[in-house]
Coordinates of C-alpha atoms and ligand atoms in Angstrom, one line a residue:
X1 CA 120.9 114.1 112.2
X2 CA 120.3 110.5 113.0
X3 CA 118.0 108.1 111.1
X4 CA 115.6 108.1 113.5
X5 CA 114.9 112.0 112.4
X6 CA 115.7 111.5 108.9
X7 CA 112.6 111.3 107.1
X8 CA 111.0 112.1 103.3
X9 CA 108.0 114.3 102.5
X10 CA 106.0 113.0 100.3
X11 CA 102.8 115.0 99.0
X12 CA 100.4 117.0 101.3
X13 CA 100.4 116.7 105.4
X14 CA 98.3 117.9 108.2
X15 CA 99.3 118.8 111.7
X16 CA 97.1 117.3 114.0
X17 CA 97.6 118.6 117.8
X18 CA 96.5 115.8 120.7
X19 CA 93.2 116.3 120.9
X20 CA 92.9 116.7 117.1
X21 CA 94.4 113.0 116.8
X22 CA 92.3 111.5 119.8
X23 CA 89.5 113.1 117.9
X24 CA 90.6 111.4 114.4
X25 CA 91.1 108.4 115.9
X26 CA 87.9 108.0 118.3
X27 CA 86.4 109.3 114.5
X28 CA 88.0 105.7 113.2
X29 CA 87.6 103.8 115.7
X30 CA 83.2 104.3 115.0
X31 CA 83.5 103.0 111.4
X32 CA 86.3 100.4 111.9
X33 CA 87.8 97.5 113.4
X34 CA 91.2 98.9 114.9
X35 CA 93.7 97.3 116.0
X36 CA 96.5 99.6 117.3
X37 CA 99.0 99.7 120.3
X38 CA 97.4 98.9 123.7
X39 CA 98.8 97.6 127.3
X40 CA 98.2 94.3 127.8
X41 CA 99.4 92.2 130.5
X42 CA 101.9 95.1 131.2
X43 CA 103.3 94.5 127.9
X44 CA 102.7 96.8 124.8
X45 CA 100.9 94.9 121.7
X46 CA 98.9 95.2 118.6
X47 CA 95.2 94.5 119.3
X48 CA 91.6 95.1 118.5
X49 CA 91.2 98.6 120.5
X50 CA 88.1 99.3 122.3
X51 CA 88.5 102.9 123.1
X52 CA 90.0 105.6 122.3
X53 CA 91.5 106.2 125.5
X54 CA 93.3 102.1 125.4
X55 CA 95.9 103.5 122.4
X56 CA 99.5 104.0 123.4
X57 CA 100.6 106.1 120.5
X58 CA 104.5 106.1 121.6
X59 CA 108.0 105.4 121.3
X60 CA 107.5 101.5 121.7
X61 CA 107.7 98.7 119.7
X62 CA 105.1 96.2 120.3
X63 CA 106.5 93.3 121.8
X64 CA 104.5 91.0 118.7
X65 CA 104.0 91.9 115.5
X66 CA 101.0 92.6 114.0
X67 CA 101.3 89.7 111.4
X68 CA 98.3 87.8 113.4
X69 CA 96.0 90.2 111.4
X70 CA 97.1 88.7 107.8
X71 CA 98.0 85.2 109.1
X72 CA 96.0 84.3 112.3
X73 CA 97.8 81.8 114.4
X74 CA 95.0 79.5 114.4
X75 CA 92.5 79.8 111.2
X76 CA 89.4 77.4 110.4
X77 CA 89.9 77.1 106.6
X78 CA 88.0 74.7 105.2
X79 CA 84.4 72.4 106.0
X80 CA 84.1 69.2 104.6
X81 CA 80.0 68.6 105.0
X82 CA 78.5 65.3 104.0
X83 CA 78.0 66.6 100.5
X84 CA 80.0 69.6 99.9
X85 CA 83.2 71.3 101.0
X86 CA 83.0 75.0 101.6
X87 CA 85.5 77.7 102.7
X88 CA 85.2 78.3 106.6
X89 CA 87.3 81.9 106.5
X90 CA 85.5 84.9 108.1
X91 CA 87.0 88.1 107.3
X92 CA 86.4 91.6 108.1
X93 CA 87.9 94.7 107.3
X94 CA 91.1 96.1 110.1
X95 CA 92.3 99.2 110.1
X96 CA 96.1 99.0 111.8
X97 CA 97.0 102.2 113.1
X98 CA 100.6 102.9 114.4
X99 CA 102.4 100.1 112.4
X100 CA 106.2 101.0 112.7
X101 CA 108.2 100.9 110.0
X102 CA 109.9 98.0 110.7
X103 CA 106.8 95.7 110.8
X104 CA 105.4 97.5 107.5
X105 CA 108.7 96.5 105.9
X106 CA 107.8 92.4 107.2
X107 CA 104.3 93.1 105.9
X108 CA 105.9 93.6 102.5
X109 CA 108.5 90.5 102.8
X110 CA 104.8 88.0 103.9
X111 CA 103.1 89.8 101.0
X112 CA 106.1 89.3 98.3
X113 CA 105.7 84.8 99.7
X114 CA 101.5 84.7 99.9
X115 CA 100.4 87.1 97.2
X116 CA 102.3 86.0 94.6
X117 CA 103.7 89.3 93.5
X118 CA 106.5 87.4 91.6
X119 CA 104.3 85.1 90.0
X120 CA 104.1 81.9 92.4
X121 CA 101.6 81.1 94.4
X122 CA 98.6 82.7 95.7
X123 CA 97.3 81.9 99.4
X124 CA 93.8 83.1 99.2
X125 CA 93.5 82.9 102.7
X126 CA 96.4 85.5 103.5
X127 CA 95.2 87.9 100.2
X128 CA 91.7 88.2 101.1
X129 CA 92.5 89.7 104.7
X130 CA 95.3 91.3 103.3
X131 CA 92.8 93.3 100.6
X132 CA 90.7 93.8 103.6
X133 CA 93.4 95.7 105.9
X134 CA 94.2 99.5 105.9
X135 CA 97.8 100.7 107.8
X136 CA 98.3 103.5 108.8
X137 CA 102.3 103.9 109.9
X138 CA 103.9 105.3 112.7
X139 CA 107.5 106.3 113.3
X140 CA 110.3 105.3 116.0
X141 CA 111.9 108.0 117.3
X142 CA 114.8 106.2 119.5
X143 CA 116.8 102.6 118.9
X144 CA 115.3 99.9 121.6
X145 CA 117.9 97.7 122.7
X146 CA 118.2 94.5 120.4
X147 CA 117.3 96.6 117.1
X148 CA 118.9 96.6 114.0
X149 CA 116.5 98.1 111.8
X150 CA 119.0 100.5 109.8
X151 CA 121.6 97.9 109.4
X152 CA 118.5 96.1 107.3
X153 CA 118.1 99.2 105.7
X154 CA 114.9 100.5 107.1
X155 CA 114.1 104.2 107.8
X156 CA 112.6 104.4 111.3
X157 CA 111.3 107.4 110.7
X158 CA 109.3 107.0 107.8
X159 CA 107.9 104.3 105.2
X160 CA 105.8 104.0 102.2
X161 CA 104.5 101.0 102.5
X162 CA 101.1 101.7 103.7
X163 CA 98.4 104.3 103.1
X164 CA 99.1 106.9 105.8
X165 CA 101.7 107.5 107.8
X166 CA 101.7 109.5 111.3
X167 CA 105.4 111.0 112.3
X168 CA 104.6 111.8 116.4
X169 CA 105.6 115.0 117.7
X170 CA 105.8 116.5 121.0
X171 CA 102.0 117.2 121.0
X172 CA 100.2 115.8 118.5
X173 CA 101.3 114.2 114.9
X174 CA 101.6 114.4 111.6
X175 CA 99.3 112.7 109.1
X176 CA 100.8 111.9 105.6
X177 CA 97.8 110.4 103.3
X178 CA 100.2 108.0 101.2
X179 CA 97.5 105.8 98.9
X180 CA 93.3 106.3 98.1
X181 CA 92.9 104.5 101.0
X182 CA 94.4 106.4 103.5
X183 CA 93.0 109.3 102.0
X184 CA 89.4 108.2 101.8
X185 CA 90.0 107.0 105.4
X186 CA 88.9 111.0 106.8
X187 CA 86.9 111.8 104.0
X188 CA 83.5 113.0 104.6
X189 CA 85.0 114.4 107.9
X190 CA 85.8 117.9 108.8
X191 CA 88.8 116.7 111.0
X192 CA 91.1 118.4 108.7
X193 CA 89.5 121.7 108.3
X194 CA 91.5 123.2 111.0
X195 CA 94.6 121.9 110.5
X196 CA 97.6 123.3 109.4
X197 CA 99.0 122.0 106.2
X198 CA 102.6 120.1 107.9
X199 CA 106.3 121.5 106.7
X200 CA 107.8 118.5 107.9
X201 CA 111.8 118.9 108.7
X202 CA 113.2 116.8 106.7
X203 CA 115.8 115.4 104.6
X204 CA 115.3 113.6 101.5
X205 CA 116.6 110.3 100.7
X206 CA 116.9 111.4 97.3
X207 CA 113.1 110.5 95.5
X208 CA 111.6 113.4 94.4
X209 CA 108.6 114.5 96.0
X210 CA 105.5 113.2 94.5
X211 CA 103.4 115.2 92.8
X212 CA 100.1 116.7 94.0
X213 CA 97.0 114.2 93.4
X214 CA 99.8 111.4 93.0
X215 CA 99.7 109.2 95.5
X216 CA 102.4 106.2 95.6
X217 CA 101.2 103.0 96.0
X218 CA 102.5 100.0 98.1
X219 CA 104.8 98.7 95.7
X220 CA 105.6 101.7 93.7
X221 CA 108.3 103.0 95.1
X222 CA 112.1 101.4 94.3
X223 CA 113.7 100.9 97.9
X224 CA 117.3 100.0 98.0
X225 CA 116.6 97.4 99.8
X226 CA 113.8 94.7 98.0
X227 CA 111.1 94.8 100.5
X228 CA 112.4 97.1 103.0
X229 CA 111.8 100.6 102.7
X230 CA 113.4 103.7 101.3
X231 CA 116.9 104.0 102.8
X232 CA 117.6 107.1 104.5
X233 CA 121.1 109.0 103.9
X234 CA 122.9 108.2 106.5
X235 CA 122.5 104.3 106.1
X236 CA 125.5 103.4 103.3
X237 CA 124.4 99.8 101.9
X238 CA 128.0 98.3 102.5
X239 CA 126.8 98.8 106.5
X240 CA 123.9 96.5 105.5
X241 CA 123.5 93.4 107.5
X242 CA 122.7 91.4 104.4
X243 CA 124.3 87.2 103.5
X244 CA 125.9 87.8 100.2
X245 CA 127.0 83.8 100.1
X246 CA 125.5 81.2 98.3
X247 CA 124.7 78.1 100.1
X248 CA 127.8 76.3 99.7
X249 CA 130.0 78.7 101.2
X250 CA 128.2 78.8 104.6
X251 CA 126.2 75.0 104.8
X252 CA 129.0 73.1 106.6
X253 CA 132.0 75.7 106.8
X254 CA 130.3 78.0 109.9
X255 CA 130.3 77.1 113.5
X256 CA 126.5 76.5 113.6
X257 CA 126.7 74.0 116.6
X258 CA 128.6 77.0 118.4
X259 CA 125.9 79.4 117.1
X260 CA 123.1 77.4 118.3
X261 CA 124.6 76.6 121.7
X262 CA 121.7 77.7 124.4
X263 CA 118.8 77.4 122.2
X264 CA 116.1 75.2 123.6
X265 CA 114.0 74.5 121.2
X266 CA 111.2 76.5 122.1
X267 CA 110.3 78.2 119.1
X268 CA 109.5 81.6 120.5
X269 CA 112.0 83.3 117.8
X270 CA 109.5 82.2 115.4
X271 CA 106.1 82.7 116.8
X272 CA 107.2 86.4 117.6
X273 CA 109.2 87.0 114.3
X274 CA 107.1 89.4 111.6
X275 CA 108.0 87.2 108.5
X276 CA 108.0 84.0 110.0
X277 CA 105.1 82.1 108.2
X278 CA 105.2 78.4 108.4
X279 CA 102.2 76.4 109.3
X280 CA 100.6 73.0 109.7
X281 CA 97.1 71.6 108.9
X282 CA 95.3 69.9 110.9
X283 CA 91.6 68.4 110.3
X284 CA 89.3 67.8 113.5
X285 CA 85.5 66.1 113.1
X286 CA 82.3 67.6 115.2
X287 CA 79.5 66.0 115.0
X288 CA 79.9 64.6 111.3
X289 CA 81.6 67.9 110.3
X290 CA 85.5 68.2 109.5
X291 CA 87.1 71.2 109.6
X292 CA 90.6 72.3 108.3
X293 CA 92.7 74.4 110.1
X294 CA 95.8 76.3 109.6
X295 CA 97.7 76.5 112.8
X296 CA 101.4 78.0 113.2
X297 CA 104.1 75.7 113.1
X298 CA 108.3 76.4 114.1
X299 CA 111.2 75.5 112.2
X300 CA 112.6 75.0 115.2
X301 CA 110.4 72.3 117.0
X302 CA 112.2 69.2 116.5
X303 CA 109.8 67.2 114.1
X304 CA 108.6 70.5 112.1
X305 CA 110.8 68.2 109.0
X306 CA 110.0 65.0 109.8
X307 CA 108.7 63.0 107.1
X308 CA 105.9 60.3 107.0
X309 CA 108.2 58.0 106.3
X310 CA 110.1 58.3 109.6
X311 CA 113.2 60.4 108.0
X312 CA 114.1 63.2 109.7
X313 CA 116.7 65.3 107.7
X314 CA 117.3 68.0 110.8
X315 CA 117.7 65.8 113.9
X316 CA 120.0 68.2 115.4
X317 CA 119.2 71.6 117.3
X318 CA 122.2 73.0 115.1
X319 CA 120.8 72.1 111.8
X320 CA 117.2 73.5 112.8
X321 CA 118.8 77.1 113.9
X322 CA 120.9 77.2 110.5
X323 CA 117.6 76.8 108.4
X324 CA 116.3 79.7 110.3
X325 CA 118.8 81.9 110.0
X326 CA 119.5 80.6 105.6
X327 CA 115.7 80.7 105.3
X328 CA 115.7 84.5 106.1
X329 CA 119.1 85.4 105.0
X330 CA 119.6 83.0 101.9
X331 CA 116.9 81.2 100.5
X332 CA 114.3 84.2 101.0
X333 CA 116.4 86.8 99.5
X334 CA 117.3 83.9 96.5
X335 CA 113.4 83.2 96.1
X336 CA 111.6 86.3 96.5
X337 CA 114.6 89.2 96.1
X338 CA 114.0 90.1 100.0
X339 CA 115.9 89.5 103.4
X340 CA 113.2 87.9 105.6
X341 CA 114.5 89.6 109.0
X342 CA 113.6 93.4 109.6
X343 CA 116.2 93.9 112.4
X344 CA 113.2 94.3 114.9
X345 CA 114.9 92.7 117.7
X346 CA 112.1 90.5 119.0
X347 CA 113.5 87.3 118.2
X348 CA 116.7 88.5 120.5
X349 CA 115.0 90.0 123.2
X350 CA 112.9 87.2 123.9
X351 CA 115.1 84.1 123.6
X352 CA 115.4 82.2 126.9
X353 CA 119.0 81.0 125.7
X354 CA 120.4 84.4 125.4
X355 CA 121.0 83.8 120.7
X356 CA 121.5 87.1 118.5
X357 CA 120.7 86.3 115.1
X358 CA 122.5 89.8 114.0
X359 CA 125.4 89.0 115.8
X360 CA 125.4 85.4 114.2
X361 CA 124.8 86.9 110.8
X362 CA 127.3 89.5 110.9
X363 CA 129.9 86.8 112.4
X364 CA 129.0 84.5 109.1
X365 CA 130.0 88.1 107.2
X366 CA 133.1 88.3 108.9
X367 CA 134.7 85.1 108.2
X368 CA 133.5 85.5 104.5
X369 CA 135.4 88.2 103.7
X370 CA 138.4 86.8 105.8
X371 CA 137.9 83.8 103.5
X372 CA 137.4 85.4 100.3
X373 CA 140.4 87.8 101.1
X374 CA 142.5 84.7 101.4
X375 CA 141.6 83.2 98.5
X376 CA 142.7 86.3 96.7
Ligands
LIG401 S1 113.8 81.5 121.0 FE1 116.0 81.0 121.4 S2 115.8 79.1 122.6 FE2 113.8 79.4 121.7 S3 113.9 78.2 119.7 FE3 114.5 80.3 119.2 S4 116.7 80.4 119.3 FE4 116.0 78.5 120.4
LIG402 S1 114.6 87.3 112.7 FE1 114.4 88.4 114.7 S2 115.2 90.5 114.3 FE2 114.8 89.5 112.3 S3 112.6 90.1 111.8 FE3 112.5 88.1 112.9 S4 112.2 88.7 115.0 FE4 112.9 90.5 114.0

């Protein structure tokens, strides 16, 4: 059995057929603000769904993330009036249906750097959209090309971190309420009454079920991996694609200009990456008013570092595209006990220059443990 089917069972389930999931979701889609799969420009994304009939509840992977829904690329955040300075953010509350598990698992890695889960800082702007949003999660069912997910040690086929979860079957799904939320999401309904309760095939990562009437939250679940989800059986963590190094091993001692050969600079890695989150703000005046805006910004644009002063401390293409890949690999995983890459593949499939950040990372492995065997 491959990961892809490998999958826990957690609590009570319902078997929706088609028309009973077209039915729940049309149900949603009157009280909410969904964003969900739909086509777009012949390319499959997350977006605000007007009807029912626009969700593509399938095998792919989105070609962005849904990350614009926490952390908009372009956000008003603040008015500076002549006498006072107010907050400019309008929120309302999304419901993201058919989040896959690797994007749940970025979700997680943005929440552990803007929520302050471990006690730094808090970005209000990110939490109050983020207290807003309700996911429901979907699973993969087949590897696209460029993913790596398991070698991250994500479970396609199944994740906790968000309040319901729908595992797609031939016709129909099933619907796994995982927190309040996802269970209050069809109360009041009788969409349920005529489903069967779901025996899901499955084969347990090792948890024990939870029991009835307890629900596990977002974070209460231990994953093998921090921030990723729970790691199916078939995934041993020594096949992890994780950078057990500290800096000094891998700064000037890796072939980064040979990495980096091909990159243009264009910064699409980052825009289209689910845990990238840098950004820039920029004030602009209308008519005596001056509002602050948070716009995303690319580690890999040429003068993301440069100071104010006129230092630059990454002139060269090489040095940008080794911060990205120590950010998510090194300091990330130092900082905030996560790996900032899911293994989605975006990042790979869409670079013009042809650059695999697996394939760089796992190289970096590789001559590691050719090192450290040496040094034996
Ligand atoms: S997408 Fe590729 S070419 Fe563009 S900045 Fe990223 S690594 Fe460089
Ligand atoms: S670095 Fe690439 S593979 Fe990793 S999460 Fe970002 S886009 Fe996906």
């Amino acid at each position: 059995m491959s990961a892809y089917e490998m999958r826990a069972n957690f609590g009570s389930s319902h078997i929706l057929t088609g028309n009973q999931l077209r039915a729940a979701l049309d149900d949603l889609l009157q009280k909410f603000t969904v964003v969900a799969p739909v086509m777009a420009d012949n390319k499959l994304v997350y977006d605000e769904v007007k009807a029912v009939g626009d969700i593509v509840l399938d095998d792919g992977l989105p070609y962005k993330s849904p990350k614009e829904i926490v952390f908009p690329r372009v956000e008003a955040v603040m008015r500076f009036l002549e006498n006072r300075v107010e907050e400019a953010q309008v929120i309302k509350p999304v419901l993201l249906v058919g989040a896959k598990p690797c994007d749940l698992a970025a979700m997680k890695v943005l929440d552990e750097v803007f929520t302050g889960e471990q006690g730094r800082y808090k970005d209000s702007f990110y939490s109050n959209r983020r207290d807003f949003l309700t996911i429901i999660g979907m699973n993969c069912r087949e590897k696209k090309a460029g993913c790596f997910c398991e070698e991250r040690g994500i479970n396609p086929a199944f994740s906790l971190d968000c309040d319901g979860f729908l595992t797609l079957q031939d016709d129909g799904a099933v619907y796994e309420p995982l927190t309040e939320k996802g269970t209050d999401l069809f109360s009041g309904t009788d969409l349920f009454s005529g489903t069967d309760e779901a025996s899901i095939n499955s084969a347990s990562h090792g948890d024990e079920p939870v029991q009835d009437g307890a629900k596990p939250d977002r974070h209460s679940v231990e994953s093998e991996g921090p921030g990723m989800g729970p790691v199916p059986d078939g995934v041993k963590l020594e096949k992890m694609l994780v950078l057990e190094a500290i800096e000094g091993e891998v700064f000037n001692s890796m072939p980064w200009e040979k990495y980096a050969e091909g990159c243009i600079g264009c910064g699409t890695c980052t825009f289209i990456c689910p845990t990238c989150h840098c950004f820039n703000l920029r004030d602009s005046e209308k008519n005596g008013i001056v509002t602050r805006t948070r716009v995303w910004d690319s580690c890999m644009y040429p003068k993301f570092t440069l100071h104010a002063g006129g230092h630059n401390p990454r002139t060269k293409k090489y040095e940008r595209f080794r911060q990205r890949v120590l950010h998510k690999y090194l300091y990330i995983p130092e900082n905030y006990g996560c790996t900032a890459c899911t293994g989605c593949g975006r990042c790979i499939r869409s670079c013009p220059g042809g650059l695999n950040i697996r394939n760089t990372v796992a190289d970096i492995r590789s001559q590691l443990e050719t090192k450290r065997e040496v040094h034996v």
